[in-house]
mmCIF file of C-alpha atoms in Angstrom:
data_model
loop_
_atom_site.group_PDB
_atom_site.id
_atom_site.type_symbol
_atom_site.label_atom_id
_atom_site.label_comp_id
_atom_site.label_asym_id
_atom_site.label_seq_id
_atom_site.Cartn_x
_atom_site.Cartn_y
_atom_site.Cartn_z
ATOM 1 C CA UNK A 30 7.091 -36.129 61.312
ATOM 2 C CA UNK A 31 6.555 -38.174 57.822
ATOM 3 C CA UNK A 32 9.138 -39.384 56.044
ATOM 4 C CA UNK A 33 10.584 -41.238 52.758
ATOM 5 C CA UNK A 34 13.101 -44.451 54.291
ATOM 6 C CA UNK A 35 15.825 -44.579 51.062
ATOM 7 C CA UNK A 36 15.617 -48.412 49.991
ATOM 8 C CA UNK A 37 10.809 -48.206 50.108
ATOM 9 C CA UNK A 38 10.054 -48.636 47.182
ATOM 10 C CA UNK A 39 8.558 -45.478 44.275
ATOM 11 C CA UNK A 40 4.287 -46.320 42.914
ATOM 12 C CA UNK A 41 3.799 -44.387 40.301
ATOM 13 C CA UNK A 42 -0.382 -43.591 40.325
ATOM 14 C CA UNK A 43 -1.390 -42.038 37.981
ATOM 15 C CA UNK A 44 -3.593 -38.280 38.228
ATOM 16 C CA UNK A 45 -5.596 -36.870 35.993
ATOM 17 C CA UNK A 46 -5.368 -32.807 36.350
ATOM 18 C CA UNK A 47 -8.795 -30.116 35.966
ATOM 19 C CA UNK A 48 -8.653 -26.010 36.001
ATOM 20 C CA UNK A 49 -11.633 -24.879 36.554
ATOM 21 C CA UNK A 50 -11.877 -21.240 34.749
ATOM 22 C CA UNK A 51 -14.203 -18.986 32.935
ATOM 23 C CA UNK A 52 -11.153 -17.325 31.274
ATOM 24 C CA UNK A 53 -8.164 -19.267 30.661
ATOM 25 C CA UNK A 54 -7.685 -21.803 27.532
ATOM 26 C CA UNK A 55 -4.142 -24.256 28.465
ATOM 27 C CA UNK A 56 -2.161 -21.462 26.558
ATOM 28 C CA UNK A 57 -3.032 -18.477 30.043
ATOM 29 C CA UNK A 58 -3.427 -22.518 32.363
ATOM 30 C CA UNK A 59 -0.427 -22.522 34.294
ATOM 31 C CA UNK A 60 -0.935 -23.135 37.394
ATOM 32 C CA UNK A 61 -2.444 -26.064 35.203
ATOM 33 C CA UNK A 62 1.383 -26.151 33.721
ATOM 34 C CA UNK A 63 2.694 -26.703 37.264
ATOM 35 C CA UNK A 64 0.868 -29.479 38.619
ATOM 36 C CA UNK A 65 1.495 -31.400 35.505
ATOM 37 C CA UNK A 66 5.220 -30.830 35.696
ATOM 38 C CA UNK A 67 5.625 -30.832 39.378
ATOM 39 C CA UNK A 68 3.296 -34.491 39.252
ATOM 40 C CA UNK A 69 5.719 -35.544 36.024
ATOM 41 C CA UNK A 70 8.929 -34.855 37.906
ATOM 42 C CA UNK A 71 7.585 -36.958 40.919
ATOM 43 C CA UNK A 72 7.222 -40.435 38.513
ATOM 44 C CA UNK A 73 4.068 -40.358 38.427
ATOM 45 C CA UNK A 74 1.861 -39.619 35.081
ATOM 46 C CA UNK A 75 -0.316 -37.490 34.019
ATOM 47 C CA UNK A 76 -3.592 -39.709 32.318
ATOM 48 C CA UNK A 77 -6.199 -36.384 31.453
ATOM 49 C CA UNK A 78 -5.482 -33.150 31.214
ATOM 50 C CA UNK A 79 -9.075 -30.368 31.111
ATOM 51 C CA UNK A 80 -10.601 -27.079 31.673
ATOM 52 C CA UNK A 81 -14.245 -26.465 32.381
ATOM 53 C CA UNK A 82 -15.591 -23.339 33.412
ATOM 54 C CA UNK A 83 -16.397 -22.629 36.295
ATOM 55 C CA UNK A 84 -19.942 -24.134 36.728
ATOM 56 C CA UNK A 85 -20.672 -27.214 39.216
ATOM 57 C CA UNK A 86 -22.187 -29.611 37.444
ATOM 58 C CA UNK A 87 -19.764 -29.354 34.875
ATOM 59 C CA UNK A 88 -17.072 -29.570 38.372
ATOM 60 C CA UNK A 89 -19.373 -32.485 38.897
ATOM 61 C CA UNK A 90 -19.892 -34.200 35.049
ATOM 62 C CA UNK A 91 -15.781 -34.168 34.440
ATOM 63 C CA UNK A 92 -14.383 -34.978 37.666
ATOM 64 C CA UNK A 93 -17.589 -38.108 37.783
ATOM 65 C CA UNK A 94 -16.243 -39.896 35.031
ATOM 66 C CA UNK A 95 -12.428 -39.568 36.513
ATOM 67 C CA UNK A 96 -13.546 -41.295 39.407
ATOM 68 C CA UNK A 97 -15.535 -44.406 37.752
ATOM 69 C CA UNK A 98 -11.897 -44.501 35.509
ATOM 70 C CA UNK A 99 -9.211 -47.118 37.006
ATOM 71 C CA UNK A 100 -6.110 -45.780 35.451
ATOM 72 C CA UNK A 101 -6.816 -42.520 37.959
ATOM 73 C CA UNK A 102 -6.275 -42.694 41.528
ATOM 74 C CA UNK A 103 -5.985 -39.269 41.367
ATOM 75 C CA UNK A 104 -7.491 -35.910 40.865
ATOM 76 C CA UNK A 105 -5.704 -32.276 41.914
ATOM 77 C CA UNK A 106 -8.663 -29.600 40.978
ATOM 78 C CA UNK A 107 -7.605 -25.720 40.615
ATOM 79 C CA UNK A 108 -9.719 -22.938 40.374
ATOM 80 C CA UNK A 109 -13.470 -22.016 41.882
ATOM 81 C CA UNK A 110 -12.163 -22.682 45.620
ATOM 82 C CA UNK A 111 -12.720 -18.767 46.962
ATOM 83 C CA UNK A 112 -16.248 -16.262 48.101
ATOM 84 C CA UNK A 113 -17.163 -15.055 44.343
ATOM 85 C CA UNK A 114 -20.852 -16.417 43.014
ATOM 86 C CA UNK A 115 -18.925 -18.276 40.381
ATOM 87 C CA UNK A 116 -16.944 -20.484 42.386
ATOM 88 C CA UNK A 117 -18.878 -23.833 43.209
ATOM 89 C CA UNK A 118 -15.703 -25.824 43.317
ATOM 90 C CA UNK A 119 -16.362 -28.087 46.990
ATOM 91 C CA UNK A 120 -20.716 -27.062 46.197
ATOM 92 C CA UNK A 121 -19.510 -29.719 43.087
ATOM 93 C CA UNK A 122 -16.963 -32.166 44.447
ATOM 94 C CA UNK A 123 -18.596 -32.634 48.045
ATOM 95 C CA UNK A 124 -21.018 -35.042 47.681
ATOM 96 C CA UNK A 125 -19.225 -37.049 45.150
ATOM 97 C CA UNK A 126 -16.750 -37.826 48.598
ATOM 98 C CA UNK A 127 -17.337 -40.964 50.239
ATOM 99 C CA UNK A 128 -14.869 -40.001 53.645
ATOM 100 C CA UNK A 129 -13.170 -36.045 53.476
ATOM 101 C CA UNK A 130 -10.815 -35.607 54.136
ATOM 102 C CA UNK A 131 -11.178 -32.377 56.876
ATOM 103 C CA UNK A 132 -7.313 -31.958 57.599
ATOM 104 C CA UNK A 133 -5.773 -31.329 54.116
ATOM 105 C CA UNK A 134 -7.753 -27.895 53.862
ATOM 106 C CA UNK A 135 -6.910 -27.082 57.326
ATOM 107 C CA UNK A 136 -3.036 -27.621 56.927
ATOM 108 C CA UNK A 137 -3.678 -25.881 53.213
ATOM 109 C CA UNK A 138 -4.241 -22.992 55.231
ATOM 110 C CA UNK A 139 -1.980 -24.073 57.843
ATOM 111 C CA UNK A 140 0.750 -23.020 55.321
ATOM 112 C CA UNK A 141 -0.586 -19.962 53.200
ATOM 113 C CA UNK A 142 -0.994 -17.741 56.936
ATOM 114 C CA UNK A 143 2.443 -17.989 56.160
ATOM 115 C CA UNK A 144 2.303 -16.188 52.783
ATOM 116 C CA UNK A 145 -1.270 -14.221 52.679
ATOM 117 C CA UNK A 146 -1.906 -14.444 56.074
ATOM 118 C CA UNK A 147 -5.123 -13.798 57.661
ATOM 119 C CA UNK A 148 -6.908 -13.378 53.341
ATOM 120 C CA UNK A 149 -6.200 -17.745 54.394
ATOM 121 C CA UNK A 150 -9.765 -18.141 55.368
ATOM 122 C CA UNK A 151 -10.762 -17.151 51.754
ATOM 123 C CA UNK A 152 -9.434 -20.054 50.720
ATOM 124 C CA UNK A 153 -12.051 -23.631 50.873
ATOM 125 C CA UNK A 154 -8.769 -25.913 49.771
ATOM 126 C CA UNK A 155 -10.627 -29.834 49.880
ATOM 127 C CA UNK A 156 -9.867 -32.841 49.657
ATOM 128 C CA UNK A 157 -11.962 -36.261 50.166
ATOM 129 C CA UNK A 158 -12.056 -40.042 48.362
ATOM 130 C CA UNK A 159 -14.561 -41.440 45.718
ATOM 131 C CA UNK A 160 -14.403 -45.115 45.237
ATOM 132 C CA UNK A 161 -10.819 -44.841 45.671
ATOM 133 C CA UNK A 162 -9.809 -42.011 44.044
ATOM 134 C CA UNK A 163 -7.877 -38.795 45.714
ATOM 135 C CA UNK A 164 -9.376 -35.147 44.823
ATOM 136 C CA UNK A 165 -8.017 -32.926 46.585
ATOM 137 C CA UNK A 166 -8.920 -29.299 45.455
ATOM 138 C CA UNK A 167 -7.291 -26.447 46.477
ATOM 139 C CA UNK A 168 -6.550 -22.307 44.528
ATOM 140 C CA UNK A 169 -6.571 -21.429 41.017
ATOM 141 C CA UNK A 170 -3.091 -19.346 40.909
ATOM 142 C CA UNK A 171 -0.015 -20.927 40.024
ATOM 143 C CA UNK A 172 2.058 -20.328 44.012
ATOM 144 C CA UNK A 173 -1.198 -21.765 46.223
ATOM 145 C CA UNK A 174 -1.028 -25.078 43.491
ATOM 146 C CA UNK A 175 2.805 -25.230 44.146
ATOM 147 C CA UNK A 176 2.160 -24.687 47.206
ATOM 148 C CA UNK A 177 -0.331 -27.527 48.103
ATOM 149 C CA UNK A 178 1.748 -30.451 45.750
ATOM 150 C CA UNK A 179 4.919 -28.926 47.781
ATOM 151 C CA UNK A 180 4.080 -29.061 50.930
ATOM 152 C CA UNK A 181 1.125 -31.255 51.044
ATOM 153 C CA UNK A 182 0.201 -33.544 48.231
ATOM 154 C CA UNK A 183 3.279 -34.718 46.454
ATOM 155 C CA UNK A 184 4.176 -36.628 50.032
ATOM 156 C CA UNK A 185 1.189 -37.994 49.805
ATOM 157 C CA UNK A 186 0.756 -39.353 47.035
ATOM 158 C CA UNK A 187 4.307 -40.701 47.485
ATOM 159 C CA UNK A 188 3.880 -44.914 48.655
ATOM 160 C CA UNK A 189 6.498 -44.551 50.199
ATOM 161 C CA UNK A 190 5.743 -41.691 52.866
ATOM 162 C CA UNK A 191 6.005 -43.233 56.098
ATOM 163 C CA UNK A 192 4.199 -43.101 58.361
ATOM 164 C CA UNK A 193 0.940 -42.237 55.622
ATOM 165 C CA UNK A 194 0.278 -42.048 52.317
ATOM 166 C CA UNK A 195 -2.068 -42.846 50.516
ATOM 167 C CA UNK A 196 -1.247 -44.467 47.689
ATOM 168 C CA UNK A 197 -1.462 -47.583 49.513
ATOM 169 C CA UNK A 198 -5.030 -46.564 50.432
ATOM 170 C CA UNK A 199 -5.727 -46.855 46.365
ATOM 171 C CA UNK A 200 -2.812 -48.891 45.212
ATOM 172 C CA UNK A 201 -3.134 -52.478 45.702
ATOM 173 C CA UNK A 202 0.607 -53.202 45.536
ATOM 174 C CA UNK A 203 1.373 -50.350 47.391
ATOM 175 C CA UNK A 204 2.936 -51.231 50.009
ATOM 176 C CA UNK A 205 0.385 -50.397 53.523
ATOM 177 C CA UNK A 206 1.394 -47.894 56.279
ATOM 178 C CA UNK A 207 2.355 -48.034 59.353
ATOM 179 C CA UNK A 208 -0.822 -50.129 61.866
ATOM 180 C CA UNK A 209 -2.347 -51.630 58.339
ATOM 181 C CA UNK A 210 0.614 -54.116 57.918
ATOM 182 C CA UNK A 211 -2.520 -57.138 57.538
ATOM 183 C CA UNK A 212 -5.255 -54.994 55.543
ATOM 184 C CA UNK A 213 -5.434 -57.198 52.085
ATOM 185 C CA UNK A 214 -8.437 -54.359 51.256
ATOM 186 C CA UNK A 215 -9.572 -50.987 50.971
ATOM 187 C CA UNK A 216 -12.629 -52.480 53.360
ATOM 188 C CA UNK A 217 -10.582 -53.736 55.126
ATOM 189 C CA UNK A 218 -7.825 -50.856 55.740
ATOM 190 C CA UNK A 219 -10.868 -48.693 56.391
ATOM 191 C CA UNK A 220 -12.022 -50.464 59.798
ATOM 192 C CA UNK A 221 -8.328 -50.493 61.529
#
């Protein structure tokens, strides 16, 4: 089980939030609002927030732009993870991944099972890393966003979480995780 040592230092990350929706604007974007609130309360920095239509190329375009930036360490994408014809967030993101984080979707569905039952199999929550940027996609409901943030993402983006976290992979100044103490670069971390 992960834990946060009391003497560890927190390293804030630059985070971007993308809402994928054909119908929501900022006034109706409760899920985006929730993610912004939670990341800010955790001590991270909101670098940018956008809403794009459920369109594979619009999603991929925005995320590609953000991956290239050095001030964005993580991207939170909500919406477009279901099975309708317009739900294409996984198809937009997966080709961008240098590495997929299969455990994220598995863990999200595990926690979701406890609240929505077997309907959780209709969630195509995915995550990955590209150019030292973490990407987490989740369903667009506020409850799903809260579950993803509270149970998984917040801990993995907290540089104090032990035995391991993703902050150590994206921030050169973060304390390396257990077993990664000798690594001095991202490529060396991958080899450990």
